[in-house]
XYZ file of C-alpha atoms in Angstrom:
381
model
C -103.141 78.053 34.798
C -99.258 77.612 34.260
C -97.869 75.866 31.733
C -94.394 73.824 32.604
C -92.915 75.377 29.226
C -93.270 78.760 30.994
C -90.194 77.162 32.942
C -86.615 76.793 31.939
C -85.989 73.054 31.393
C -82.690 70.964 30.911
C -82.526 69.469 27.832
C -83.059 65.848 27.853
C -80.468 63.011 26.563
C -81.225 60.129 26.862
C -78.379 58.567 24.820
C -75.752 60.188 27.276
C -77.831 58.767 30.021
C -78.043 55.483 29.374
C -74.517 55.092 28.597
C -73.332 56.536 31.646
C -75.580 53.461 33.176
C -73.924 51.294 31.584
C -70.119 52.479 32.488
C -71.425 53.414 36.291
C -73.274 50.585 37.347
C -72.328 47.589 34.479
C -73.715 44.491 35.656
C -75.161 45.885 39.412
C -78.502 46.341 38.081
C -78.750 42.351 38.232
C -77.664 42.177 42.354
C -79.883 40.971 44.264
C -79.436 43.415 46.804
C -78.210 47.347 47.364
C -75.665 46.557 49.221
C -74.045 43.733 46.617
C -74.736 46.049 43.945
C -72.697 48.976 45.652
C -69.907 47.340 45.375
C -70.001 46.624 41.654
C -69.836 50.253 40.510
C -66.881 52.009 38.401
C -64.614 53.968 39.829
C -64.368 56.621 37.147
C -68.244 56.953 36.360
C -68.568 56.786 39.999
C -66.323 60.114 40.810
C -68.004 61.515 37.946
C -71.342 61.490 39.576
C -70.018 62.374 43.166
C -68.311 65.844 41.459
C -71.440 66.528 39.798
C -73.187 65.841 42.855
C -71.720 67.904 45.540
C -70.524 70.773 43.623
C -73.623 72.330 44.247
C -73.368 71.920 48.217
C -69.590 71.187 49.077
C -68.560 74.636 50.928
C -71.664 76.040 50.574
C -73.353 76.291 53.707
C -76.826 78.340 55.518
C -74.392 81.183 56.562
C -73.116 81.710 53.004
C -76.071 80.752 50.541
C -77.048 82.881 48.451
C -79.990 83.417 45.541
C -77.548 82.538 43.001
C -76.452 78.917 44.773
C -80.269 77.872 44.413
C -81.018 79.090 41.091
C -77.564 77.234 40.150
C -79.370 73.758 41.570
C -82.311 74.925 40.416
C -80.977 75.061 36.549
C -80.000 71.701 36.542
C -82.463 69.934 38.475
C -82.679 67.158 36.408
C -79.081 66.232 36.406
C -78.638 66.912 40.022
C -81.452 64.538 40.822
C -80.418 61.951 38.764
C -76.356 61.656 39.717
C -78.084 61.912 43.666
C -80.039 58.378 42.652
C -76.988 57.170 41.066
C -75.260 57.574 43.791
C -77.908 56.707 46.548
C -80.492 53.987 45.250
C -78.445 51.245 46.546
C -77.584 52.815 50.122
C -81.898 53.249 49.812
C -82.400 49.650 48.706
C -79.562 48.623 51.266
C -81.072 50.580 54.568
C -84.779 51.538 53.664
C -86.602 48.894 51.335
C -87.510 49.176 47.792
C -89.871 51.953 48.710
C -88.363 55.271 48.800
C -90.636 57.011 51.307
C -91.721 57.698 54.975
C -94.946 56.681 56.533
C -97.195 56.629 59.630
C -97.307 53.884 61.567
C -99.675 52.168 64.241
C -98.857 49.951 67.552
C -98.715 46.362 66.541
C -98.018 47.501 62.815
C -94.410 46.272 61.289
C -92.339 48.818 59.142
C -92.900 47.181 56.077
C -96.856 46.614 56.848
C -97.050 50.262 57.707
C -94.927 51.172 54.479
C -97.676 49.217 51.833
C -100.393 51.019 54.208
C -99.377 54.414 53.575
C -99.347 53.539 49.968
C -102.950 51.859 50.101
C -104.352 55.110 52.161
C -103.387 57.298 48.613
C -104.844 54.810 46.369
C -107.832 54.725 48.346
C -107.717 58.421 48.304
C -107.197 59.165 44.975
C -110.096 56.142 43.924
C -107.447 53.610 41.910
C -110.218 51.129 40.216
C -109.199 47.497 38.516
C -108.294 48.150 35.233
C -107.443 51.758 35.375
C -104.579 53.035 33.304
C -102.233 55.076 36.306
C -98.910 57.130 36.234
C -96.702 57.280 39.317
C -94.536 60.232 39.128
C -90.896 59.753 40.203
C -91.471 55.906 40.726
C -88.153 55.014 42.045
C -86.907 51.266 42.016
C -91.001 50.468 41.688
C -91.718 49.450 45.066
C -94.819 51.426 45.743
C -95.933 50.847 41.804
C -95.897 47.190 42.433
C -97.955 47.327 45.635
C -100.721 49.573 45.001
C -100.832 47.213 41.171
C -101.058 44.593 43.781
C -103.911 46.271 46.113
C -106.269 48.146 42.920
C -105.346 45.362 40.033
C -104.816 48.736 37.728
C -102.105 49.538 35.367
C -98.821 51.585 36.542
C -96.502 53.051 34.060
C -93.911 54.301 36.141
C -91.773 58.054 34.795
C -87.923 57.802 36.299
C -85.330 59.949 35.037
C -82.937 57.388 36.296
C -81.673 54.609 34.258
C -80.558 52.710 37.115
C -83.511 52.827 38.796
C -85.756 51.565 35.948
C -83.488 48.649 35.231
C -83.897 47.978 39.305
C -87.350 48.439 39.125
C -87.875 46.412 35.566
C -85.855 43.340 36.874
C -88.136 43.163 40.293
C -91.654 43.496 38.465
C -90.523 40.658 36.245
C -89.240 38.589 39.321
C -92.889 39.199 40.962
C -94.909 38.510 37.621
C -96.371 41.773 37.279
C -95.167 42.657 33.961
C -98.730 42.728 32.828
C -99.832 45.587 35.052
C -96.454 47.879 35.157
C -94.295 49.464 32.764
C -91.578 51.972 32.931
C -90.909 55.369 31.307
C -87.634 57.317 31.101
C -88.242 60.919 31.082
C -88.290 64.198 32.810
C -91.443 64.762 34.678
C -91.401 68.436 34.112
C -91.463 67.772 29.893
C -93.544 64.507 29.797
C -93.665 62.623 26.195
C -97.115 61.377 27.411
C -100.249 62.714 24.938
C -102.620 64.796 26.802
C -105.349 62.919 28.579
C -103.644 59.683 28.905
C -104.121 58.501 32.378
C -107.415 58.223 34.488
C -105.343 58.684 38.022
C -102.001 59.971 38.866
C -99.996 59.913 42.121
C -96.296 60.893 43.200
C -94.719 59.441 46.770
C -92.157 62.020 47.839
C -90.749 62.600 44.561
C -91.849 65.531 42.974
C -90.398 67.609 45.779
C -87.334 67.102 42.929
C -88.842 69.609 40.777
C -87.452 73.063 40.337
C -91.133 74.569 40.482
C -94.023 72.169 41.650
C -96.434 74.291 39.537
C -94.144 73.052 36.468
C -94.847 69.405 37.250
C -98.032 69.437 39.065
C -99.108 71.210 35.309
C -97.510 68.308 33.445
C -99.614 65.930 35.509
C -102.799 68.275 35.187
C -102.158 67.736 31.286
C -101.563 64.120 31.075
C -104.256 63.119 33.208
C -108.286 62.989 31.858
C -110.817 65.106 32.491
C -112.133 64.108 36.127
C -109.034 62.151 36.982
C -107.285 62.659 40.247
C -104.219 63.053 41.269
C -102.751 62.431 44.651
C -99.611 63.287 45.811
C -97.134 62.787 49.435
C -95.295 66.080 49.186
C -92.414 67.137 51.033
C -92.525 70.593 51.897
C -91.486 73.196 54.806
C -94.371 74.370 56.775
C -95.506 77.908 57.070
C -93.175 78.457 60.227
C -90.150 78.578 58.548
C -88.279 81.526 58.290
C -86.019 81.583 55.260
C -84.697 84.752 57.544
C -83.296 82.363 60.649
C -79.828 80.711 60.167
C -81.135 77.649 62.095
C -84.487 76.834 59.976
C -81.980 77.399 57.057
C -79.369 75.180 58.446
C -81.858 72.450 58.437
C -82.950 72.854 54.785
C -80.180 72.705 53.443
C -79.055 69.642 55.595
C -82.885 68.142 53.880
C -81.602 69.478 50.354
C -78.532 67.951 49.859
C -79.289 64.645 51.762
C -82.007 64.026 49.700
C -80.804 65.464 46.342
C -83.363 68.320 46.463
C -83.051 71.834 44.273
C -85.685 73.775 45.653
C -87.888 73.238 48.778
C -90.868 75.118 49.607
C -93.423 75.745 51.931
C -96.872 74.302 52.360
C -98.809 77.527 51.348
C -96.519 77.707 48.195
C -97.373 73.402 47.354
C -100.684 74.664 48.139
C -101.114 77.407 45.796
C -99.058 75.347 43.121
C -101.795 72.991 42.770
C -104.444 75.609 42.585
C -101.806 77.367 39.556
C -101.744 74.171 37.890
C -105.321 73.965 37.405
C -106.498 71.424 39.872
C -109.845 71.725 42.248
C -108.327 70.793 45.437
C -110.720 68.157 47.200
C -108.328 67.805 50.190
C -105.124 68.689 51.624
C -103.931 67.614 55.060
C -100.756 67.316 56.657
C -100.851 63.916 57.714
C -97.718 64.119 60.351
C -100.100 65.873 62.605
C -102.448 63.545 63.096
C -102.320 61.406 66.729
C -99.945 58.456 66.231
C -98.547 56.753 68.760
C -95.406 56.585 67.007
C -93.745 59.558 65.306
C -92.959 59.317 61.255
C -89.236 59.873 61.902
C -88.629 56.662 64.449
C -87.036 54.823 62.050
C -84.292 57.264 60.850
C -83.871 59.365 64.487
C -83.033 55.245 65.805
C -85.345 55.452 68.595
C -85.456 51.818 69.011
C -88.309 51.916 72.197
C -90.619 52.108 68.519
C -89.778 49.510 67.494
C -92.901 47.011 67.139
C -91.469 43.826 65.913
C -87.700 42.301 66.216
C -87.669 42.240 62.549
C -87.875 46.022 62.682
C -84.175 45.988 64.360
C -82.209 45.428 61.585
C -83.783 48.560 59.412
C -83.564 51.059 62.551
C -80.209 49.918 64.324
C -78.139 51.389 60.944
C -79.994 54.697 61.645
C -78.885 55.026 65.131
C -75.917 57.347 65.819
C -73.779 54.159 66.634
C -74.937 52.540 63.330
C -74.706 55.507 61.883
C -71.047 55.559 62.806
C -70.323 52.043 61.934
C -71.441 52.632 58.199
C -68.997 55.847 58.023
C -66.337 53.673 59.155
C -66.686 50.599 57.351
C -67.742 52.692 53.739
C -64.455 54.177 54.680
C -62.854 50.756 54.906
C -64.575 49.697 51.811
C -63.198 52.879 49.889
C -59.573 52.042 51.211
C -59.252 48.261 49.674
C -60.855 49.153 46.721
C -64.055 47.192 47.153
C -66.346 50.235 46.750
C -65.723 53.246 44.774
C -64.060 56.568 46.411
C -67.319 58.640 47.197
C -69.691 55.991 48.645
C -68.527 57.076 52.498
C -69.165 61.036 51.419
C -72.546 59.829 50.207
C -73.655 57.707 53.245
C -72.417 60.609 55.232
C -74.582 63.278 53.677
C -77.569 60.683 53.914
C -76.975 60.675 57.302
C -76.614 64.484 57.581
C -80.026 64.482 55.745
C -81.309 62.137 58.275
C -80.768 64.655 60.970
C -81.801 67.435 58.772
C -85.313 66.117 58.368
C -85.439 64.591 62.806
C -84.850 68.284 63.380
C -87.187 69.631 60.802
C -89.797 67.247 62.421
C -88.814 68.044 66.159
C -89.222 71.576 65.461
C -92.810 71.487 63.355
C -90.371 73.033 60.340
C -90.437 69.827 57.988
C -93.128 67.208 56.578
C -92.638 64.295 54.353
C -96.542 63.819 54.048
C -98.364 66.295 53.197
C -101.434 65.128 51.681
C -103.100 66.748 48.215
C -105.793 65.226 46.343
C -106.607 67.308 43.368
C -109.428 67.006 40.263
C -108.996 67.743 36.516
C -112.295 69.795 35.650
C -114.700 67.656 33.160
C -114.731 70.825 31.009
């Protein structure tokens, strides 16, 4: 088993932290939407975050990377992730929903219908009872918290190392009356404050791919969760045919990485093995983009509109289409110019979009999944 203090950590601040909130995003964590909240930023905070940001990928590209580049994100993972969500959450909230992840869908199914599914499919997995006392890892503005709350009746404390986000998430648990059954945490999820054996399920949606080394924060989850408690986790990893040794496969993981605000991805056989390190019996692991849908995972961000199942869906996939696509670099731009929104929001809508593509060609070409299924068991003993 390996501990996550075997791994070097950033050291945590939350002071700094919450006062950079504050000076970033002042009064945009009461907006009602992303979109009217990206326009209430700072200017100065904001540049701050962008610098911080891209200096680990600006001019750094798959010809040129080297060891040293990823062990540079890799140090400060924690800060890295966190300026990525300051910078992104609201183009998320604005383009995706309030649930930061992918899903499979089904014909007749609506993106949002299919979105709560995929989150009801890992609490049915994992076993989520009324009344149980649950930790989502990396619980972003709290969308998926407040569903599966909704769809088990347990209790969520959601861990976020981003201010932001847990004001976001606070604000909409309190405007659905779930305050009762959710909470949220500030904290790193590789150096939990949590007791051991607090929680009788954990899960993480597509979040602790954010981790330097999954077998640090798979063994942080492995120690806050009880004996015989499960823990269930959407992980996005390469699969075993990439080639760190090809330029192209390269090309597109690095597109993935610094779209998506991501240190350090790795391969299925490594997530694999990381769970076994951790401690965990592994009941099941599945990649779950290979089973037989009718429609493809990546519909919605490739803008293949002949997917679509409902006209509501038109709205969420004509912004990912390369014309959409195009029309928010241009009008971010516009935005930038007369001062509405801070200089940086068209360089991070562009590398969302350049992670877009990263992950449509990681799917097209069987290099890339967003879903890769793991349910693992804490021993009794």
């Amino acid at each position: 088993m390996v501990s996550a203090n075997q791994i070097a950590l950033e050291k945590e601040d939350h002071k700094r932290d919450a006062e950079f909130m504050k000076a970033m995003h002042g009064k945009s964590t009461e907006a009602k939407g992303g979109f009217a909240a990206m326009l209430s930023k700072d200017t100065e905070a904001n540049k701050v975050a962008v610098d911080e940001y891209f200096k680990h990928f600006d001019n750094k590209n798959a010809e040129n990377e080297t060891d040293a580049d990823r062990e540079a994100r890799t140090k400060e993972y924690a800060t890295l992730t966190r300026h990525y969500y300051n910078l992104a959450t609201d183009l998320y909230e604005y383009g995706w929903g309030q649930s930061f992840h992918f899903c499979r869908y089904s014909l007749g199914e609506s993106f949002y219908q299919a979105i709560a599914r995929h989150e009801h499919y890992l609490a049915m997995k994992i076993g989520i009872q009324a009344g149980d006392k649950v930790l989502d890892v990396g619980c972003g503005i709290g969308g998926p918290a407040r569903e599966i709350a909704k769809f088990t009746d347990c209790h969520i404390t959601g861990l976020n190392n981003n201010d932001y986000q847990i004001e976001r998430a606070t604000r909409y648990a309190v405007k659905e009356g779930l305050s009762g059954q959710l909470k949220y945490v500030k904290g790193d999820f590789m150096q939990m404050s949590f007791p051991d054996n607090s929680f009788d399920a954990v899960y993480a949606i597509e979040a602790t791919v954010h981790a330097p080394k999954l077998v640090g924060v798979y063994s942080e989850i492995y120690r806050v969760l009880k004996p015989g408690g499960k823990f269930g986790v959407y992980e996005w990893l390469m699969t075993d045919k990439y080639d760190n040794n090809n330029l192209e496969h390269r090309d597109i993981r690095l597109a993935i990485e610094e779209g998506d605000g991501i240190s350090n991805m790795v391969t299925i056989s490594e997530g694999i093995q990381a769970m076994k390190d951790a401690g965990f019996n592994l009941l099941h692991h599945e990649d779950l983009a290979k089973r037989d849908d009718p429609i493809p995972w990546y519909w919605g961000i490739a803008g293949e509109t002949k997917y679509m199942q409902s006209y509501f869906d038109l709205f969420t996939v004509l912004r990912m289409t390369k014309a959409g696509r195009r029309a928010v670099h241009v009008f971010t731009g516009f935005l930038e110019m007369v001062g509405l929104a801070p200089k940086g929001t068209k360089k991070t809508a562009d590398a969302l979009a350049k992670g877009a593509d990263g992950l449509v060609a990681g799917a097209k070409k069987d290099l890339f999944t967003p879903m890769y299924l793991m349910i693992g068991q804490k021993p009794l003993n």
